[in-house]
PDB file of C-alpha atoms in Angstrom:
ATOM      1  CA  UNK A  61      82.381  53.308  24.198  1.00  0.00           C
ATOM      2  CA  UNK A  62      79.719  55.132  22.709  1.00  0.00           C
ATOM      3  CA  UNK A  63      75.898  55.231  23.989  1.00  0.00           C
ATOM      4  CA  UNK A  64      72.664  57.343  23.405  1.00  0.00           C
ATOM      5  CA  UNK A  65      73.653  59.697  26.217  1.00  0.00           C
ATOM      6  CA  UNK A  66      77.804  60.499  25.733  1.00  0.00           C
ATOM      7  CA  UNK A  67      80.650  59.713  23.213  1.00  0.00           C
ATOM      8  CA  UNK A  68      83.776  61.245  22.201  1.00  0.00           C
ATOM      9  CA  UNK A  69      83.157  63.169  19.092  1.00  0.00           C
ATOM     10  CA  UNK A  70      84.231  60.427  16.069  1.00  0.00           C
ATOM     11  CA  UNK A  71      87.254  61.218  13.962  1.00  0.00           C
ATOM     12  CA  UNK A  72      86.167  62.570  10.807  1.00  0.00           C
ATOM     13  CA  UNK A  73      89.417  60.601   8.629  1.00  0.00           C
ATOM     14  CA  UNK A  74      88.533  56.967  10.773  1.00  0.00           C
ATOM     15  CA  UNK A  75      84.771  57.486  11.029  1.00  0.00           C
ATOM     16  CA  UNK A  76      83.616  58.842   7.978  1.00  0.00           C
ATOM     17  CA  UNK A  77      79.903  57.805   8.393  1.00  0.00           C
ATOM     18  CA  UNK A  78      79.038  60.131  10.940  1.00  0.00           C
ATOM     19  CA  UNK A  79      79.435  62.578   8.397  1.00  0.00           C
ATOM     20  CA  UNK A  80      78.708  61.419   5.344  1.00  0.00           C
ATOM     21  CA  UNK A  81      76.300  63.778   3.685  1.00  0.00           C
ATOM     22  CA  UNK A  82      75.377  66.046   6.708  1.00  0.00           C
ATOM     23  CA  UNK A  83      75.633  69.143   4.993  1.00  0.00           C
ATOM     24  CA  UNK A  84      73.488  68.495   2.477  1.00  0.00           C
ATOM     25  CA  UNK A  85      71.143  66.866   5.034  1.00  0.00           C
ATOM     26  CA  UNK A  86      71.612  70.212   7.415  1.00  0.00           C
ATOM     27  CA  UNK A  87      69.988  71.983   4.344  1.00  0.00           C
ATOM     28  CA  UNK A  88      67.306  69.812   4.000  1.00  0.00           C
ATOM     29  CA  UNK A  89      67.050  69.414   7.112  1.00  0.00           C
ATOM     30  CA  UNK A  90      66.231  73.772   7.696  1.00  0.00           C
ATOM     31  CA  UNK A  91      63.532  73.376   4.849  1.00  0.00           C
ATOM     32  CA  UNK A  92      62.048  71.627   6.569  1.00  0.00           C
ATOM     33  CA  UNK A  93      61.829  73.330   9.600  1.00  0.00           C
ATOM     34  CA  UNK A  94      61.379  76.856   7.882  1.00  0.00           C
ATOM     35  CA  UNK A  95      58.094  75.195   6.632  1.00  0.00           C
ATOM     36  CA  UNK A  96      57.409  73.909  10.044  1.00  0.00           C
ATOM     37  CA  UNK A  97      57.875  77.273  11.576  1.00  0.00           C
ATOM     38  CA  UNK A  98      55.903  79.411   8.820  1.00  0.00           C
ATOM     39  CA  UNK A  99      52.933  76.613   9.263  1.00  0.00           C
ATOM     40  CA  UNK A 100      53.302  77.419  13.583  1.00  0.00           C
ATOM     41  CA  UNK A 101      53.492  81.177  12.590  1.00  0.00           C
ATOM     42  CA  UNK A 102      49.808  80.842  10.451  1.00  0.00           C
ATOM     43  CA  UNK A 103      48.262  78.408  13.281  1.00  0.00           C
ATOM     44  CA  UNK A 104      49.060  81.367  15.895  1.00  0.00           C
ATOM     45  CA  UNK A 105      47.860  84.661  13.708  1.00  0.00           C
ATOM     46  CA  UNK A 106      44.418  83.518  15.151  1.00  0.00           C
ATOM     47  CA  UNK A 107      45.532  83.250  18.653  1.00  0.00           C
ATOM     48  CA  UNK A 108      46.299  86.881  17.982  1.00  0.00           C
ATOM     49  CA  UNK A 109      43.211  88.295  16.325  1.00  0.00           C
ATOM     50  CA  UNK A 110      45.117  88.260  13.591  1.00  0.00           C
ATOM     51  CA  UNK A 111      46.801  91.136  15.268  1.00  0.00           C
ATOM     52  CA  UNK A 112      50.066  89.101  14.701  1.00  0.00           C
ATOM     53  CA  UNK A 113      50.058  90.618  11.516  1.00  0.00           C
ATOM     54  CA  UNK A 114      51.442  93.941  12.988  1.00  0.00           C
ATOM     55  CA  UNK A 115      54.346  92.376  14.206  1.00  0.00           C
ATOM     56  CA  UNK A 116      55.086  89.321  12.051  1.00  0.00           C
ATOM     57  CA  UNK A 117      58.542  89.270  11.705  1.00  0.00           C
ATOM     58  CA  UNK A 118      58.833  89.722  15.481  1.00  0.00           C
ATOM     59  CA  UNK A 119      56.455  87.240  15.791  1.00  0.00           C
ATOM     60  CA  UNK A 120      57.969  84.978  13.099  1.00  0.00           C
ATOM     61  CA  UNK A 121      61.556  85.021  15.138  1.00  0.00           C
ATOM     62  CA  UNK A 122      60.064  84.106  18.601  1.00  0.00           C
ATOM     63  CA  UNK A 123      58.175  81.221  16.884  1.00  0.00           C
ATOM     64  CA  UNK A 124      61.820  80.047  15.287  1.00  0.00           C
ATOM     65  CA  UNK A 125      64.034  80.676  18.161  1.00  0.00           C
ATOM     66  CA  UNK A 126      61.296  79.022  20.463  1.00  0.00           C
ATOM     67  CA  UNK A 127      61.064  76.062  18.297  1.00  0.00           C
ATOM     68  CA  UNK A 128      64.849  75.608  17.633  1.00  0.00           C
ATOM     69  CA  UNK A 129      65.381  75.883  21.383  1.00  0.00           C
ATOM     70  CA  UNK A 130      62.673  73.363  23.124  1.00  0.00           C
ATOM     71  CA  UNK A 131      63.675  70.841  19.729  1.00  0.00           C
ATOM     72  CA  UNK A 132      67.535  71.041  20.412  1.00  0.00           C
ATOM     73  CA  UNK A 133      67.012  70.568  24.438  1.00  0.00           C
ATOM     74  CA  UNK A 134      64.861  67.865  23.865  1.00  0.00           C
ATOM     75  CA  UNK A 135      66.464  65.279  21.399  1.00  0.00           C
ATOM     76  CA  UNK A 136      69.344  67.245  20.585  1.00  0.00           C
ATOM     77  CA  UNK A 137      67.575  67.577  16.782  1.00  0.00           C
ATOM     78  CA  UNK A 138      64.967  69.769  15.421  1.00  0.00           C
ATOM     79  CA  UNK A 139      61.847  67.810  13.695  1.00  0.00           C
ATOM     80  CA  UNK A 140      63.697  68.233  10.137  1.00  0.00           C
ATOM     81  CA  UNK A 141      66.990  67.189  11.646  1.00  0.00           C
ATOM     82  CA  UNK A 142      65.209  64.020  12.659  1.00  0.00           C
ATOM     83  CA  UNK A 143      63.556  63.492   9.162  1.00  0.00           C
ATOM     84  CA  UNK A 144      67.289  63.251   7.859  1.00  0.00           C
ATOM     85  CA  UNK A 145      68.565  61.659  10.262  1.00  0.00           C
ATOM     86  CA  UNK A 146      71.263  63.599  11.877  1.00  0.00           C
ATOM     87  CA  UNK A 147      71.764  65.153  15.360  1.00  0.00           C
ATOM     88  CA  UNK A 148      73.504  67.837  16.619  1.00  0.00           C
ATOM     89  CA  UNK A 149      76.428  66.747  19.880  1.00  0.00           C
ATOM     90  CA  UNK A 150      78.744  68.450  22.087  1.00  0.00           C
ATOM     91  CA  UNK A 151      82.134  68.998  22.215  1.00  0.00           C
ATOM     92  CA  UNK A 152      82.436  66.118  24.670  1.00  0.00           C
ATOM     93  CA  UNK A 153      80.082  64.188  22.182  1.00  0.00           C
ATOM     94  CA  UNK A 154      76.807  64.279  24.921  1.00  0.00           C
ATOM     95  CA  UNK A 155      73.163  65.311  22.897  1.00  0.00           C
ATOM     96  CA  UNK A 156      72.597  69.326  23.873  1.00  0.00           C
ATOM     97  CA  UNK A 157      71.131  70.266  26.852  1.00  0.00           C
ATOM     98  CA  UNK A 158      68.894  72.956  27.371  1.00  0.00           C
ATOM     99  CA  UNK A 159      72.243  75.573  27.918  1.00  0.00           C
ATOM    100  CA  UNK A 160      73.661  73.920  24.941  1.00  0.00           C
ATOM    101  CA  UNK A 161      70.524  74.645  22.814  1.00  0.00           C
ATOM    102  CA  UNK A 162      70.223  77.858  23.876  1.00  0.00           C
ATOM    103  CA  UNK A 163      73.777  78.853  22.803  1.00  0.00           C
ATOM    104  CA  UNK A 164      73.091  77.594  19.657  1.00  0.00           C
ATOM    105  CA  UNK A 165      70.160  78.861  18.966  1.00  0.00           C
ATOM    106  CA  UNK A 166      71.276  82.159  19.637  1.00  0.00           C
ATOM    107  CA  UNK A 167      74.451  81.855  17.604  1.00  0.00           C
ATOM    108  CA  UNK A 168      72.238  80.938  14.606  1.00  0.00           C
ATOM    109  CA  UNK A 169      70.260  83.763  15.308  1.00  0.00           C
ATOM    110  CA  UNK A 170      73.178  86.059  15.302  1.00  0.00           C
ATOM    111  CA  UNK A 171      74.409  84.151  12.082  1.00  0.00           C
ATOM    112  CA  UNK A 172      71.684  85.512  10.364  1.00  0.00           C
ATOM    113  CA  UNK A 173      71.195  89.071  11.729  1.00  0.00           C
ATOM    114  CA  UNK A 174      74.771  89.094   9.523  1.00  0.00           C
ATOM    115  CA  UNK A 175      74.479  87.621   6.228  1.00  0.00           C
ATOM    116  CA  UNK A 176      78.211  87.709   5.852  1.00  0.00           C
ATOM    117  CA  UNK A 177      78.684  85.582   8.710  1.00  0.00           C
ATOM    118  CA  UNK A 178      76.024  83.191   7.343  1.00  0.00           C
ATOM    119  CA  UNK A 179      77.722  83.105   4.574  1.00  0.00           C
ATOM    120  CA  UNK A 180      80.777  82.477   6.060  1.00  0.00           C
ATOM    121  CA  UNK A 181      78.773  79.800   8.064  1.00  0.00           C
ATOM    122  CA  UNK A 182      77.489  77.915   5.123  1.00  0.00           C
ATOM    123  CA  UNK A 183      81.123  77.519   3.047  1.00  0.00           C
ATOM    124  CA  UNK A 184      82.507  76.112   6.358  1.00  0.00           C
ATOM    125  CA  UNK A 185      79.424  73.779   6.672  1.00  0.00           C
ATOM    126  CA  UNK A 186      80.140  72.563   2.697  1.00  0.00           C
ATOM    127  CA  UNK A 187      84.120  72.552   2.710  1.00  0.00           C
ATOM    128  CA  UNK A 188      84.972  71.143   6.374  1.00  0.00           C
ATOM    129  CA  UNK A 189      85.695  67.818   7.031  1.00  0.00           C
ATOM    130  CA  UNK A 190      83.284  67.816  10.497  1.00  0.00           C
ATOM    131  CA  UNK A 191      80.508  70.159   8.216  1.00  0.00           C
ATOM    132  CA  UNK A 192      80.536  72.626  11.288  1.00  0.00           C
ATOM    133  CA  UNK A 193      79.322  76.355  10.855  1.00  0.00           C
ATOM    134  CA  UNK A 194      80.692  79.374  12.506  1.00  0.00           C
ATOM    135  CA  UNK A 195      78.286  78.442  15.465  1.00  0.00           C
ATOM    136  CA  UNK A 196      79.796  74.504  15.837  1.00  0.00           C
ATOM    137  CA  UNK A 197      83.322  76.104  15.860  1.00  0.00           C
ATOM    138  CA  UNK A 198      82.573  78.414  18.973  1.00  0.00           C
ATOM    139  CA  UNK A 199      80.477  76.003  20.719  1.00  0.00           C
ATOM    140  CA  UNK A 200      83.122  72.952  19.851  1.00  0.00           C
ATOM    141  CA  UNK A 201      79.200  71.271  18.314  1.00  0.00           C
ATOM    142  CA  UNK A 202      78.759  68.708  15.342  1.00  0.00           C
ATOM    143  CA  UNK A 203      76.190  67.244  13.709  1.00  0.00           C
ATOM    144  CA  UNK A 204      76.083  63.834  13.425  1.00  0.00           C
ATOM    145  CA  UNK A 205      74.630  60.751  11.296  1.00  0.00           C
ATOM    146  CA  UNK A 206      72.366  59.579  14.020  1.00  0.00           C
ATOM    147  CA  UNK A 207      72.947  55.772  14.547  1.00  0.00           C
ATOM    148  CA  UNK A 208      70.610  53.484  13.717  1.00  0.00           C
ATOM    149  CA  UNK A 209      68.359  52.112  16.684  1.00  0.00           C
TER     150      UNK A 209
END
């Protein structure tokens, strides 16, 4: 039986609708939050005495990895995840926790730091039945449809 808190993963071939579309909505979904994250970056530099400036790229990777993190631990979604409607689950189907996030976040991270792998990443995401990235396949992670309330 499946709840807000657990639920084996759904079977791609028998429930479909979980994953209708999530690829395309993952994409949307990390527009979004790359604006989100550039808007955090600017509302900091002052924070910094502009400072921040120095070391904006270092600066602009805490600010994502922070963000990704405390929005995956708490919701199991980041804010443009939840605009489209999907969330990311386990591989025993439960919404991340805060150990789950982290691994996540930090295989993204690492995803990017080697644009072949993100590559890689993003053909799986398109051409999989479950839409999972090199990160989902280690972790055992999906993202899902969210249900409606």
């Amino acid at each position: 039986m499946m709840n807000s808190q657990s639920f084996e993963l759904p079977d791609p071939h028998y429930q479909p609708e979980f994953y209708a579309d999530v690829p395309l909505k993952r994409l949307i979904s990390w527009a979004i939050d790359t604006v989100v994250i550039v808007i955090l970056v600017v509302l900091i530099l002052p924070f910094t005495a502009f400072t921040g400036l120095f070391f904006l790229p270092l600066l602009g990777f805490l600010v994502n990895f922070a963000y990704r993190v405390i929005c995956l631990a708490n919701g199991s979604a980041t804010l443009g995840m939840r605009v489209t409607a999907i969330e990311f689950r386990n591989r025993q189907g439960a919404r991340f926790a805060l150990s789950d996030a982290l691994l996540h976040t930090l295989g993204y991270t690492l995803s990017w730091m080697f644009p072949l792998a993100q590559f890689v990443s993003v053909i799986f995401m398109a051409s999989q039945e479950r839409g999972q990235g090199l990160t989902d396949m280690v972790l055992g992670s999906v993202a899902l449809n969210r249900r409606a309330a």
